[in-house]
Structures are given as C-alpha cells and as structure tokens.
Tab-separated table of C-alpha atoms in Angstrom:
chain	number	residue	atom	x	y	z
L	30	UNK	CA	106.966	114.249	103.136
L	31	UNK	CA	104.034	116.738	104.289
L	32	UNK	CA	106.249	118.690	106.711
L	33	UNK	CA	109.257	121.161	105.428
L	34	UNK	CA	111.709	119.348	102.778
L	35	UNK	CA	114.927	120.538	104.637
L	36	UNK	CA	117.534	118.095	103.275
L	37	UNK	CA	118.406	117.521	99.878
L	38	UNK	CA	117.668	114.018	100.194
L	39	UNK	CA	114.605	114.266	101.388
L	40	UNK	CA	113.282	116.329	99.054
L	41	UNK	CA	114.614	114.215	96.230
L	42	UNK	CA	112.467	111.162	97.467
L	43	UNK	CA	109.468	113.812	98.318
L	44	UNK	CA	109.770	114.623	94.334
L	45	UNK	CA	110.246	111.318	93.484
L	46	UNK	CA	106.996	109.769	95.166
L	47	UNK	CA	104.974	112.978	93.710
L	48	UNK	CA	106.541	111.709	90.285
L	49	UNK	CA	105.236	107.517	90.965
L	50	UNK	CA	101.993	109.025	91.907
L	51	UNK	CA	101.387	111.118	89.373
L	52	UNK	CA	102.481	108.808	86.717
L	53	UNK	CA	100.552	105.987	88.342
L	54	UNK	CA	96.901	108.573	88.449
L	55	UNK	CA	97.883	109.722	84.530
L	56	UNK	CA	98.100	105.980	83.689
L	57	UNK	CA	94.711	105.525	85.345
L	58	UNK	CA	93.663	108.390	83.880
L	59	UNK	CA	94.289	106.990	80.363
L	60	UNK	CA	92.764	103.619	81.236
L	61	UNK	CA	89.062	105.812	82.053
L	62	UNK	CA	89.255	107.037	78.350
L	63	UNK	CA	91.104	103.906	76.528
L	64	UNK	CA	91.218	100.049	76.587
L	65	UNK	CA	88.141	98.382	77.232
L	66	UNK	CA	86.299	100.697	79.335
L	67	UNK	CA	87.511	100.538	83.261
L	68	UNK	CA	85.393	103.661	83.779
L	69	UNK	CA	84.574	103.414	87.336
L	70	UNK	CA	87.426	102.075	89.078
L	71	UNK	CA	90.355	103.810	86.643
L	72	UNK	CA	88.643	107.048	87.915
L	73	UNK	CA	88.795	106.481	91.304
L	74	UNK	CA	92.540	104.992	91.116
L	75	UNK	CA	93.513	108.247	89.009
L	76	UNK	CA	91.944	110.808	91.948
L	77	UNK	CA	93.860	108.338	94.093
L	78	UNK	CA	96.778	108.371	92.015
L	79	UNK	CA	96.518	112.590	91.415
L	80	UNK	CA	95.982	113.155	95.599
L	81	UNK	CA	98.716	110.956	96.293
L	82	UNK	CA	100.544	113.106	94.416
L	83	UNK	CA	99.448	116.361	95.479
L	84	UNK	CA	100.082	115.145	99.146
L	85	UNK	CA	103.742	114.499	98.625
L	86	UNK	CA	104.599	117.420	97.458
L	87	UNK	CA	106.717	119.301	100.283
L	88	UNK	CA	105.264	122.490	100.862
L	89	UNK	CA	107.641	123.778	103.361
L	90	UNK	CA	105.292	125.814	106.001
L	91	UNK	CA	102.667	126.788	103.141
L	92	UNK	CA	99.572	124.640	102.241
L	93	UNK	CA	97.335	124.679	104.555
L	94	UNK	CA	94.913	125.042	102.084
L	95	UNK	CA	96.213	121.426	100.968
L	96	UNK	CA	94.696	119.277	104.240
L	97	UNK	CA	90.731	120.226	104.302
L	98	UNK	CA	90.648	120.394	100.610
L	99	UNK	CA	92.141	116.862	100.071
L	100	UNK	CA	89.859	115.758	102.828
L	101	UNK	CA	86.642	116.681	100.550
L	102	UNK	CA	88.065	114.829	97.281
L	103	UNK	CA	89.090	111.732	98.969
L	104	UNK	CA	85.573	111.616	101.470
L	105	UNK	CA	83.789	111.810	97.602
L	106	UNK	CA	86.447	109.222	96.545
L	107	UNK	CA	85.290	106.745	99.487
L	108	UNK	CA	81.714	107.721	98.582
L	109	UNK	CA	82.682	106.130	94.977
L	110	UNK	CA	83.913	103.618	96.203
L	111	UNK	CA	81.166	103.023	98.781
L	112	UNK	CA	79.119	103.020	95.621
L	113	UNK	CA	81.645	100.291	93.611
L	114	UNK	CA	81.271	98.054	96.600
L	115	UNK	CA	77.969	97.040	95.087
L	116	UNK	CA	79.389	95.140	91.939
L	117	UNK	CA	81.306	93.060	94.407
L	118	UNK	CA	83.731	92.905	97.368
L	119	UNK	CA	86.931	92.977	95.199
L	120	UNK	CA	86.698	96.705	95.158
L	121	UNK	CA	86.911	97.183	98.912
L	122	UNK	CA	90.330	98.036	98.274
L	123	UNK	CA	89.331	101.300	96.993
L	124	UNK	CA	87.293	102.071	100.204
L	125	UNK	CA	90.329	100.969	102.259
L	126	UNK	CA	92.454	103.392	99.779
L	127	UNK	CA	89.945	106.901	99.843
L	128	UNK	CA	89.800	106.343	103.599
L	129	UNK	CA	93.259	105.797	104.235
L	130	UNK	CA	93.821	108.964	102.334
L	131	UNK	CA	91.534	110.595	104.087
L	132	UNK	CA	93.043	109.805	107.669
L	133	UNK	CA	96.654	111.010	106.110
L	134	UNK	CA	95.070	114.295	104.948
L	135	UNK	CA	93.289	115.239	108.750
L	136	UNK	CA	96.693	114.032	110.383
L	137	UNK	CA	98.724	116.284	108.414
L	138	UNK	CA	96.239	118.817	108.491
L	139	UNK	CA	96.400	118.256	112.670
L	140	UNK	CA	99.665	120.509	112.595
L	141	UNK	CA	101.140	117.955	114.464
L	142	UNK	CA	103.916	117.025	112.404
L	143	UNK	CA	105.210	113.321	112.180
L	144	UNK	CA	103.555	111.258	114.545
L	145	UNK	CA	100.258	112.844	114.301
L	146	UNK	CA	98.330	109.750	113.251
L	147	UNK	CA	97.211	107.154	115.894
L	148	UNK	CA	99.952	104.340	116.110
L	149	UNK	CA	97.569	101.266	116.445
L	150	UNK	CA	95.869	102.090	112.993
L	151	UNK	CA	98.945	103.574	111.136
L	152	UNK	CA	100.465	100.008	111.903
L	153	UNK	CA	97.418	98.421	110.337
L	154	UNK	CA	97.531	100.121	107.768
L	155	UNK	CA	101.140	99.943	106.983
L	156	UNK	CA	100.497	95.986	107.564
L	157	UNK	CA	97.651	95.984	104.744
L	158	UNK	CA	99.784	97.943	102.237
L	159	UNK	CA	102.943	95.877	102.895
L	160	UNK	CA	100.731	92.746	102.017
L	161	UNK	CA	99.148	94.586	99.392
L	162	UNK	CA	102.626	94.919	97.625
L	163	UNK	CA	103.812	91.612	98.396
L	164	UNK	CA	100.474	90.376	97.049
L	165	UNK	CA	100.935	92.650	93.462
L	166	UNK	CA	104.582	91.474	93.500
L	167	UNK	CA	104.222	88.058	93.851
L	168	UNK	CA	101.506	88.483	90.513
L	169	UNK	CA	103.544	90.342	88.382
L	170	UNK	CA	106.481	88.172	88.588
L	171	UNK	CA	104.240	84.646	88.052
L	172	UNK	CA	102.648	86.287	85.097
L	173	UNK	CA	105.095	86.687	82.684
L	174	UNK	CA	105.771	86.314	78.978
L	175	UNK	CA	107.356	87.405	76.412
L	176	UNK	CA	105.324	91.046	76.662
L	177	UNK	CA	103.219	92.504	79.038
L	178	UNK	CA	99.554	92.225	78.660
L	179	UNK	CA	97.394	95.337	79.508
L	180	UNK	CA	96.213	93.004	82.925
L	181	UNK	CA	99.746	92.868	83.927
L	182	UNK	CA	100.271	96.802	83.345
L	183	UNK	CA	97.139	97.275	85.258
L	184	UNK	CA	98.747	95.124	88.192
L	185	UNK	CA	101.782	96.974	88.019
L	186	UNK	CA	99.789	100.491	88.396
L	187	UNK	CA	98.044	98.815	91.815
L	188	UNK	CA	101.618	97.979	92.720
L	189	UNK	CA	103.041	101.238	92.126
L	190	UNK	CA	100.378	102.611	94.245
L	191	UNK	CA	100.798	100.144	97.043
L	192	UNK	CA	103.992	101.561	97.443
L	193	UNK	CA	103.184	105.123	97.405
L	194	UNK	CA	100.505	104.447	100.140
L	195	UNK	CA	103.209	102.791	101.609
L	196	UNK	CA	105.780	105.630	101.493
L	197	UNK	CA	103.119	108.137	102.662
L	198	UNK	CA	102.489	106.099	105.963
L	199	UNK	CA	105.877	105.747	106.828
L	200	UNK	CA	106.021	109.584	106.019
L	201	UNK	CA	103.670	110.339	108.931
C-alpha cells in the first residue's frame, strides 16, 4: 500500500482502504461536532481515521514528503492520547493506535520497502488488532435490534478502523 500501486488489483484495494479510512475519520469527524459531545476521543479517532487514509494512498515513487510529516501529526496524536489516558485506562487504545501509526509512518519513510518494520513487534501488533476486531465483532453482532443505536455505530467505526490498522500492517 505505501510502495508503487503496479497492479490493478492492488491499487483497487489501496483505494479502497483510503475510502474505509476516510469514511471512518469523516464519521468521527461528525461525532466531535454532533451527538452528545465525544469531543476528545472523536478527534483523535478522526486524525486517526484522516492519516490512515492519507497513508494508503499509493503514491508510486512520490511522497516523501508523506513519512516525516505523518510522523509529527500522529507523535501529537499519541500526545492526546497520552493526555486522555488520565480519564481512565479504556483509552489506551488510542495510545496503542497514534503509536502504531507512528511506527508505520518511520518504516515507510525508512525507504525500505515491505519488510521494513521489525518482525517481533509488527506480529504484536497485528495480534492486538486481530483481537481488536474479533473483540468489535463479537459486540456488534450481540447488540442488535431492530435499529442501530448511535453506541453500536460508534462500535462499528472502532471496527472499521481495526481493520484498516489491520490492512496497513499486513501492507508493510
């Protein structure tokens, strides 16, 4: 996904993911301004959401711009999220997210290619995220109902973001 999009397929999935994520960070983004007043942790899922986005799209050989620049924005992100961690340990998730984003943005920017990240915590990371989904999964299908409450459309954003985090590590 960061390298050049040579085949058609893969740059139909590359566009795809940059679609999820961006739909995903504008649903966020909604959620800072609307219903009930997420503020904090909408804002930080949206710049997650947004970067995520931004990452995926395949450059070709251009972008190196893209690497350092993402690197600042999610290191602020995990900053926020540093600062969340004081209402409570449930948003440790976002620190695991801004940092994970910030090791895919200085292993892409490494001009290594695929492969640049170190195995050992790529696999522990794709381990967490693979829960992660499972996890959101298994809650949106217990919920139910006859329509979807806005807690269930917020657990389906996380989910839809599990699995772009998930896509982008299996990318590297």
């Amino acid at each position: 996904m960061h390298g050049s999009a040579s085949s058609l397929s893969a740059s139909v999935s590359s566009w795809l993911l940059v679609l999820l994520c961006a739909v995903s960070g504008a649903y966020c983004l909604r959620r800072v301004r609307g219903w009930g007043g997420w503020g904090g942790a909408a804002a930080g899922e949206a710049v997650m959401g947004f970067g995520m986005a931004l990452m995926a799209v395949p450059l070709g050989g251009g972008g190196a711009w893209r690497s350092p620049v993402l690197g600042v924005v999610f290191c602020a992100a995990a900053l926020h999220a540093l600062w969340l961690l004081r209402g409570g340990v449930h948003h440790a998730h976002h620190l695991v997210g801004s940092l994970t984003m910030v090791y895919m943005a200085a292993a892409a920017g490494s001009g290594h290619g695929h492969g640049a990240g170190l195995p050992l915590l790529t696999g522990a990371l794709l381990l967490y995220y693979a829960g992660y989904v499972v996890l959101g999964g298994t809650r949106l299908i217990t919920a139910g109902g006859p329509a979807p409450a806005p807690t269930e459309l917020i657990r389906a954003c996380r989910l839809a973001m599990g699995m772009g985090m998930l896509a982008m590590l299996l990318s590297m």
